Amino acid sequence: MLKKNFSGFILETGTDEAGRGCLAGPVTAAAIILPEDFENTILNDSKQLSEKTRALLKPIIEEQAVCFAVTHLFPEEIDEINILNASMKGMQECILKLKHVPEYIIVDGNRSLNAKLGLKNTFGKQFSSAEIELLKSIPNQSIVKGDAKFLSIAAASVLAKTYRDEYMDQIHEEFPMYNWKKNKGYPTKEHREAIKKYGTTKYHRMSFRLLPEQLTLDFFE
């Protein structure tokens, strides 16, 4: 059974991201504060849950949360600051969107949430000095496989995954030949074959290795 709390603080926030390894689409982050009495025996790391179960959990999580936030960081920004920094920045943006300032933050992974604050980026949100100071002031702890250990991180992982999947389903309608409705932008054989055949789109991450051997690719607006 997943644990409710790591720090002992009431306003403890769990945060996670989805889509870091994809070739197309955003990396999506979520942060959430759950009530002290929150319980759910189904909730787990989103990767361990079926699409149907994640869809079932999403409204339950949203309804019972004290507050939550979700953020997409798009390919232009990923290509500019790299995917690791984009993943971290997405979680930082979510923290700033929350209706309550967290007393403590637990982060899935092995990097502190305060890493790479105030990046000089052209695309996406620019952090103010006050926002940077606020983020730095909140204690946080990274937890390896935290989405399989703590309810709040697991809930954040479900929200990040479901919101990102919904976005990929939408842009699938614009470029159905890549079958993003099924592969969600991950580097499947089918996706890479479509890139090889049709070239790239505005949704592809050009800093990623899109093909096993990088070829000259066409680009669709």
PDB file of C-alpha atoms in Angstrom:
ATOM      1  CA  MET A   1       0.000   0.000   0.000  1.00  0.00           C
ATOM      2  CA  LEU A   2       1.269   3.467  -0.901  1.00  0.00           C
ATOM      3  CA  LYS A   3       2.239   5.852   1.894  1.00  0.00           C
ATOM      4  CA  LYS A   4       0.289   9.026   2.572  1.00  0.00           C
ATOM      5  CA  ASN A   5       3.049  11.335   3.687  1.00  0.00           C
ATOM      6  CA  PHE A   6       6.836  11.672   3.694  1.00  0.00           C
ATOM      7  CA  SER A   7       7.584  14.877   5.561  1.00  0.00           C
ATOM      8  CA  GLY A   8       4.896  15.142   8.238  1.00  0.00           C
ATOM      9  CA  PHE A   9       3.682  18.478   6.825  1.00  0.00           C
ATOM     10  CA  ILE A  10      -0.034  18.726   6.023  1.00  0.00           C
ATOM     11  CA  LEU A  11       0.451  20.659   2.779  1.00  0.00           C
ATOM     12  CA  GLU A  12       2.867  18.180   1.257  1.00  0.00           C
ATOM     13  CA  THR A  13       2.851  18.206  -2.548  1.00  0.00           C
ATOM     14  CA  GLY A  14       3.678  15.300  -4.814  1.00  0.00           C
ATOM     15  CA  THR A  15       4.881  16.024  -8.335  1.00  0.00           C
ATOM     16  CA  ASP A  16       5.736  13.969 -11.409  1.00  0.00           C
ATOM     17  CA  GLU A  17       5.902  14.150 -15.200  1.00  0.00           C
ATOM     18  CA  ALA A  18       4.936  12.084 -18.239  1.00  0.00           C
ATOM     19  CA  GLY A  19       6.285  11.874 -21.776  1.00  0.00           C
ATOM     20  CA  ARG A  20       9.970  12.404 -21.146  1.00  0.00           C
ATOM     21  CA  GLY A  21      11.012   9.673 -23.567  1.00  0.00           C
ATOM     22  CA  CYS A  22       8.670  10.609 -26.412  1.00  0.00           C
ATOM     23  CA  LEU A  23       9.704  11.764 -29.876  1.00  0.00           C
ATOM     24  CA  ALA A  24       6.705  14.062 -30.287  1.00  0.00           C
ATOM     25  CA  GLY A  25       4.389  16.136 -28.144  1.00  0.00           C
ATOM     26  CA  PRO A  26       4.904  17.887 -24.832  1.00  0.00           C
ATOM     27  CA  VAL A  27       6.382  16.695 -21.599  1.00  0.00           C
ATOM     28  CA  THR A  28       3.558  17.087 -19.102  1.00  0.00           C
ATOM     29  CA  ALA A  29       3.971  17.711 -15.392  1.00  0.00           C
ATOM     30  CA  ALA A  30       1.509  17.622 -12.523  1.00  0.00           C
ATOM     31  CA  ALA A  31       1.582  18.574  -8.850  1.00  0.00           C
ATOM     32  CA  ILE A  32      -1.035  17.772  -6.242  1.00  0.00           C
ATOM     33  CA  ILE A  33      -1.839  18.174  -2.569  1.00  0.00           C
ATOM     34  CA  LEU A  34      -4.072  15.416  -1.204  1.00  0.00           C
ATOM     35  CA  PRO A  35      -6.150  15.659   1.979  1.00  0.00           C
ATOM     36  CA  GLU A  36      -4.865  13.872   5.069  1.00  0.00           C
ATOM     37  CA  ASP A  37      -7.700  11.349   4.950  1.00  0.00           C
ATOM     38  CA  PHE A  38      -7.285  10.475   1.266  1.00  0.00           C
ATOM     39  CA  GLU A  39      -7.371   6.757   0.588  1.00  0.00           C
ATOM     40  CA  ASN A  40      -7.441   4.757  -2.634  1.00  0.00           C
ATOM     41  CA  THR A  41      -6.450   1.117  -2.981  1.00  0.00           C
ATOM     42  CA  ILE A  42      -6.289   1.207  -6.796  1.00  0.00           C
ATOM     43  CA  LEU A  43      -3.991   4.209  -7.190  1.00  0.00           C
ATOM     44  CA  ASN A  44      -0.431   3.360  -8.193  1.00  0.00           C
ATOM     45  CA  ASP A  45       2.351   4.471 -10.502  1.00  0.00           C
ATOM     46  CA  SER A  46       0.506   5.398 -13.722  1.00  0.00           C
ATOM     47  CA  LYS A  47       2.780   3.106 -15.751  1.00  0.00           C
ATOM     48  CA  GLN A  48       1.421   0.150 -13.782  1.00  0.00           C
ATOM     49  CA  LEU A  49      -2.208   1.045 -14.512  1.00  0.00           C
ATOM     50  CA  SER A  50      -4.295   0.433 -17.620  1.00  0.00           C
ATOM     51  CA  GLU A  51      -5.611   3.350 -19.649  1.00  0.00           C
ATOM     52  CA  LYS A  52      -9.116   2.501 -18.444  1.00  0.00           C
ATOM     53  CA  THR A  53      -8.047   2.552 -14.789  1.00  0.00           C
ATOM     54  CA  ARG A  54      -6.234   5.872 -15.207  1.00  0.00           C
ATOM     55  CA  ALA A  55      -9.359   7.362 -16.788  1.00  0.00           C
ATOM     56  CA  LEU A  56     -11.399   6.091 -13.845  1.00  0.00           C
ATOM     57  CA  LEU A  57      -8.991   7.562 -11.294  1.00  0.00           C
ATOM     58  CA  LYS A  58      -8.574  10.997 -12.890  1.00  0.00           C
ATOM     59  CA  PRO A  59     -11.927  12.525 -11.802  1.00  0.00           C
ATOM     60  CA  ILE A  60     -11.660  10.913  -8.366  1.00  0.00           C
ATOM     61  CA  ILE A  61      -8.227  12.457  -7.835  1.00  0.00           C
ATOM     62  CA  GLU A  62      -9.341  15.857  -9.105  1.00  0.00           C
ATOM     63  CA  GLU A  63     -12.488  15.908  -6.978  1.00  0.00           C
ATOM     64  CA  GLN A  64     -10.781  14.882  -3.747  1.00  0.00           C
ATOM     65  CA  ALA A  65      -7.546  16.872  -4.098  1.00  0.00           C
ATOM     66  CA  VAL A  66      -6.954  19.919  -1.933  1.00  0.00           C
ATOM     67  CA  CYS A  67      -5.538  21.436  -5.132  1.00  0.00           C
ATOM     68  CA  PHE A  68      -3.662  20.342  -8.238  1.00  0.00           C
ATOM     69  CA  ALA A  69      -2.043  21.788 -11.365  1.00  0.00           C
ATOM     70  CA  VAL A  70      -0.960  20.428 -14.736  1.00  0.00           C
ATOM     71  CA  THR A  71       1.483  21.961 -17.221  1.00  0.00           C
ATOM     72  CA  HIS A  72       2.552  21.090 -20.776  1.00  0.00           C
ATOM     73  CA  LEU A  73       6.031  22.070 -21.977  1.00  0.00           C
ATOM     74  CA  PHE A  74       6.132  21.934 -25.753  1.00  0.00           C
ATOM     75  CA  PRO A  75       8.820  20.727 -28.204  1.00  0.00           C
ATOM     76  CA  GLU A  76      10.325  24.179 -28.881  1.00  0.00           C
ATOM     77  CA  GLU A  77      11.134  24.581 -25.207  1.00  0.00           C
ATOM     78  CA  ILE A  78      12.269  20.973 -24.831  1.00  0.00           C
ATOM     79  CA  ASP A  79      14.655  21.430 -27.755  1.00  0.00           C
ATOM     80  CA  GLU A  80      15.993  24.667 -26.286  1.00  0.00           C
ATOM     81  CA  ILE A  81      16.638  23.665 -22.662  1.00  0.00           C
ATOM     82  CA  ASN A  82      16.756  19.828 -23.031  1.00  0.00           C
ATOM     83  CA  ILE A  83      14.261  17.281 -21.794  1.00  0.00           C
ATOM     84  CA  LEU A  84      15.622  16.895 -18.249  1.00  0.00           C
ATOM     85  CA  ASN A  85      15.467  20.624 -17.610  1.00  0.00           C
ATOM     86  CA  ALA A  86      12.053  20.828 -19.281  1.00  0.00           C
ATOM     87  CA  SER A  87      10.707  18.042 -17.069  1.00  0.00           C
ATOM     88  CA  MET A  88      11.950  19.822 -13.957  1.00  0.00           C
ATOM     89  CA  LYS A  89      10.696  23.221 -15.131  1.00  0.00           C
ATOM     90  CA  GLY A  90       7.257  21.742 -15.796  1.00  0.00           C
ATOM     91  CA  MET A  91       7.023  20.527 -12.209  1.00  0.00           C
ATOM     92  CA  GLN A  92       8.222  23.903 -10.928  1.00  0.00           C
ATOM     93  CA  GLU A  93       5.524  25.660 -12.966  1.00  0.00           C
ATOM     94  CA  CYS A  94       2.896  23.353 -11.477  1.00  0.00           C
ATOM     95  CA  ILE A  95       4.014  24.233  -7.945  1.00  0.00           C
ATOM     96  CA  LEU A  96       3.569  27.925  -8.743  1.00  0.00           C
ATOM     97  CA  LYS A  97       0.049  27.293 -10.094  1.00  0.00           C
ATOM     98  CA  LEU A  98      -1.222  25.578  -6.939  1.00  0.00           C
ATOM     99  CA  LYS A  99      -3.859  27.449  -4.916  1.00  0.00           C
ATOM    100  CA  HIS A 100      -1.927  26.696  -1.710  1.00  0.00           C
ATOM    101  CA  VAL A 101       1.803  27.200  -1.215  1.00  0.00           C
ATOM    102  CA  PRO A 102       3.253  23.792  -0.333  1.00  0.00           C
ATOM    103  CA  GLU A 103       5.014  23.315   2.970  1.00  0.00           C
ATOM    104  CA  TYR A 104       7.050  20.464   1.494  1.00  0.00           C
ATOM    105  CA  ILE A 105       7.471  18.871  -1.956  1.00  0.00           C
ATOM    106  CA  ILE A 106       8.239  15.276  -2.851  1.00  0.00           C
ATOM    107  CA  VAL A 107       9.486  14.689  -6.391  1.00  0.00           C
ATOM    108  CA  ASP A 108       9.596  11.474  -8.358  1.00  0.00           C
ATOM    109  CA  GLY A 109      13.155  10.737  -9.497  1.00  0.00           C
ATOM    110  CA  ASN A 110      16.628  11.596  -8.280  1.00  0.00           C
ATOM    111  CA  ARG A 111      16.888  15.349  -8.905  1.00  0.00           C
ATOM    112  CA  SER A 112      16.073  18.164  -6.527  1.00  0.00           C
ATOM    113  CA  LEU A 113      13.189  20.357  -7.639  1.00  0.00           C
ATOM    114  CA  ASN A 114      15.424  23.410  -7.190  1.00  0.00           C
ATOM    115  CA  ALA A 115      17.798  22.270  -9.915  1.00  0.00           C
ATOM    116  CA  LYS A 116      18.303  24.694 -12.823  1.00  0.00           C
ATOM    117  CA  LEU A 117      16.025  27.465 -11.604  1.00  0.00           C
ATOM    118  CA  GLY A 118      15.733  30.611 -13.702  1.00  0.00           C
ATOM    119  CA  LEU A 119      16.814  29.151 -17.039  1.00  0.00           C
ATOM    120  CA  LYS A 120      17.368  31.709 -19.806  1.00  0.00           C
ATOM    121  CA  ASN A 121      14.814  30.322 -22.225  1.00  0.00           C
ATOM    122  CA  THR A 122      13.148  31.891 -25.250  1.00  0.00           C
ATOM    123  CA  PHE A 123      10.043  29.701 -25.243  1.00  0.00           C
ATOM    124  CA  GLY A 124       7.563  29.132 -22.458  1.00  0.00           C
ATOM    125  CA  LYS A 125       7.204  30.720 -19.054  1.00  0.00           C
ATOM    126  CA  GLN A 126       9.850  33.069 -17.692  1.00  0.00           C
ATOM    127  CA  PHE A 127      10.277  32.844 -13.916  1.00  0.00           C
ATOM    128  CA  SER A 128      10.336  36.093 -11.973  1.00  0.00           C
ATOM    129  CA  SER A 129      12.847  36.622  -9.173  1.00  0.00           C
ATOM    130  CA  ALA A 130      10.013  36.299  -6.639  1.00  0.00           C
ATOM    131  CA  GLU A 131       8.898  32.985  -8.127  1.00  0.00           C
ATOM    132  CA  ILE A 132      12.441  31.639  -8.050  1.00  0.00           C
ATOM    133  CA  GLU A 133      12.829  32.653  -4.416  1.00  0.00           C
ATOM    134  CA  LEU A 134       9.512  31.044  -3.525  1.00  0.00           C
ATOM    135  CA  LEU A 135      10.502  27.756  -5.164  1.00  0.00           C
ATOM    136  CA  LYS A 136      13.870  27.827  -3.426  1.00  0.00           C
ATOM    137  CA  SER A 137      12.206  28.427  -0.056  1.00  0.00           C
ATOM    138  CA  ILE A 138      10.126  25.233  -0.109  1.00  0.00           C
ATOM    139  CA  PRO A 139      12.004  22.153   1.148  1.00  0.00           C
ATOM    140  CA  ASN A 140      11.836  19.208  -1.190  1.00  0.00           C
ATOM    141  CA  GLN A 141      12.995  15.628  -1.486  1.00  0.00           C
ATOM    142  CA  SER A 142      13.493  13.542  -4.601  1.00  0.00           C
ATOM    143  CA  ILE A 143      12.402   9.915  -4.221  1.00  0.00           C
ATOM    144  CA  VAL A 144      13.470   7.246  -6.681  1.00  0.00           C
ATOM    145  CA  LYS A 145      10.370   5.350  -7.859  1.00  0.00           C
ATOM    146  CA  GLY A 146       8.342   7.713  -5.694  1.00  0.00           C
ATOM    147  CA  ASP A 147       5.279   7.161  -7.879  1.00  0.00           C
ATOM    148  CA  ALA A 148       5.163   3.588  -6.587  1.00  0.00           C
ATOM    149  CA  LYS A 149       5.718   4.624  -2.948  1.00  0.00           C
ATOM    150  CA  PHE A 150       3.628   7.709  -2.158  1.00  0.00           C
ATOM    151  CA  LEU A 151      -0.013   8.474  -2.953  1.00  0.00           C
ATOM    152  CA  SER A 152       0.556  12.103  -3.916  1.00  0.00           C
ATOM    153  CA  ILE A 153       3.295  11.310  -6.434  1.00  0.00           C
ATOM    154  CA  ALA A 154       1.219   8.459  -7.857  1.00  0.00           C
ATOM    155  CA  ALA A 155      -1.756  10.819  -8.190  1.00  0.00           C
ATOM    156  CA  ALA A 156       0.450  13.382  -9.942  1.00  0.00           C
ATOM    157  CA  SER A 157       1.710  10.679 -12.301  1.00  0.00           C
ATOM    158  CA  VAL A 158      -1.865   9.720 -13.226  1.00  0.00           C
ATOM    159  CA  LEU A 159      -2.835  13.331 -13.908  1.00  0.00           C
ATOM    160  CA  ALA A 160       0.285  13.999 -15.971  1.00  0.00           C
ATOM    161  CA  LYS A 161      -0.239  10.848 -18.005  1.00  0.00           C
ATOM    162  CA  THR A 162      -3.965  11.318 -18.635  1.00  0.00           C
ATOM    163  CA  TYR A 163      -3.691  15.004 -19.562  1.00  0.00           C
ATOM    164  CA  ARG A 164      -0.802  14.275 -21.912  1.00  0.00           C
ATOM    165  CA  ASP A 165      -2.626  11.346 -23.528  1.00  0.00           C
ATOM    166  CA  GLU A 166      -5.657  13.565 -24.113  1.00  0.00           C
ATOM    167  CA  TYR A 167      -3.433  16.133 -25.827  1.00  0.00           C
ATOM    168  CA  MET A 168      -1.826  13.477 -28.040  1.00  0.00           C
ATOM    169  CA  ASP A 169      -5.287  12.200 -29.014  1.00  0.00           C
ATOM    170  CA  GLN A 170      -6.173  15.739 -30.125  1.00  0.00           C
ATOM    171  CA  ILE A 171      -3.119  16.285 -32.322  1.00  0.00           C
ATOM    172  CA  HIS A 172      -3.549  12.764 -33.738  1.00  0.00           C
ATOM    173  CA  GLU A 173      -6.524  14.179 -35.645  1.00  0.00           C
ATOM    174  CA  GLU A 174      -4.192  16.679 -37.336  1.00  0.00           C
ATOM    175  CA  PHE A 175      -1.520  14.119 -38.266  1.00  0.00           C
ATOM    176  CA  PRO A 176      -3.189  10.676 -38.159  1.00  0.00           C
ATOM    177  CA  MET A 177      -0.401   9.002 -40.133  1.00  0.00           C
ATOM    178  CA  TYR A 178       1.799   8.878 -36.999  1.00  0.00           C
ATOM    179  CA  ASN A 179      -0.933   7.099 -34.971  1.00  0.00           C
ATOM    180  CA  TRP A 180      -0.313   9.196 -31.853  1.00  0.00           C
ATOM    181  CA  LYS A 181      -3.710   8.079 -30.572  1.00  0.00           C
ATOM    182  CA  LYS A 182      -2.082   4.699 -29.990  1.00  0.00           C
ATOM    183  CA  ASN A 183       1.631   5.326 -29.430  1.00  0.00           C
ATOM    184  CA  LYS A 184       1.263   8.772 -27.726  1.00  0.00           C
ATOM    185  CA  GLY A 185       4.483   9.938 -29.398  1.00  0.00           C
ATOM    186  CA  TYR A 186       6.746   7.238 -27.954  1.00  0.00           C
ATOM    187  CA  PRO A 187       9.509   5.781 -30.177  1.00  0.00           C
ATOM    188  CA  THR A 188       7.638   2.716 -31.382  1.00  0.00           C
ATOM    189  CA  LYS A 189       8.634   0.998 -34.606  1.00  0.00           C
ATOM    190  CA  GLU A 190       5.397   2.229 -36.194  1.00  0.00           C
ATOM    191  CA  HIS A 191       6.083   5.834 -35.178  1.00  0.00           C
ATOM    192  CA  ARG A 192       9.629   5.768 -36.498  1.00  0.00           C
ATOM    193  CA  GLU A 193       8.503   4.197 -39.773  1.00  0.00           C
ATOM    194  CA  ALA A 194       5.980   7.019 -40.170  1.00  0.00           C
ATOM    195  CA  ILE A 195       8.689   9.632 -39.508  1.00  0.00           C
ATOM    196  CA  LYS A 196      10.876   7.957 -42.124  1.00  0.00           C
ATOM    197  CA  LYS A 197       8.020   7.955 -44.644  1.00  0.00           C
ATOM    198  CA  TYR A 198       6.330  11.311 -43.976  1.00  0.00           C
ATOM    199  CA  GLY A 199       9.039  13.390 -42.295  1.00  0.00           C
ATOM    200  CA  THR A 200       8.574  15.456 -39.141  1.00  0.00           C
ATOM    201  CA  THR A 201       5.906  17.834 -37.869  1.00  0.00           C
ATOM    202  CA  LYS A 202       5.809  20.900 -35.646  1.00  0.00           C
ATOM    203  CA  TYR A 203       5.070  18.507 -32.772  1.00  0.00           C
ATOM    204  CA  HIS A 204       8.293  16.487 -33.104  1.00  0.00           C
ATOM    205  CA  ARG A 205      11.279  17.109 -30.828  1.00  0.00           C
ATOM    206  CA  MET A 206      14.063  17.949 -33.247  1.00  0.00           C
ATOM    207  CA  SER A 207      16.790  17.557 -30.605  1.00  0.00           C
ATOM    208  CA  PHE A 208      15.869  13.882 -30.221  1.00  0.00           C
ATOM    209  CA  ARG A 209      17.191  11.025 -32.314  1.00  0.00           C
ATOM    210  CA  LEU A 210      14.052  10.488 -34.334  1.00  0.00           C
ATOM    211  CA  LEU A 211      15.443   7.628 -36.428  1.00  0.00           C
ATOM    212  CA  PRO A 212      18.027   4.944 -35.595  1.00  0.00           C
ATOM    213  CA  GLU A 213      20.259   6.461 -38.265  1.00  0.00           C
ATOM    214  CA  GLN A 214      19.550  10.155 -38.647  1.00  0.00           C
ATOM    215  CA  LEU A 215      18.417  10.903 -42.196  1.00  0.00           C
ATOM    216  CA  THR A 216      17.359  14.080 -43.919  1.00  0.00           C
ATOM    217  CA  LEU A 217      13.723  14.535 -42.945  1.00  0.00           C
ATOM    218  CA  ASP A 218      10.924  16.548 -44.476  1.00  0.00           C
ATOM    219  CA  PHE A 219       9.030  18.920 -42.211  1.00  0.00           C
ATOM    220  CA  PHE A 220       5.264  19.490 -42.165  1.00  0.00           C
ATOM    221  CA  GLU A 221       3.787  22.697 -40.754  1.00  0.00           C
TER     222      GLU A 221
END
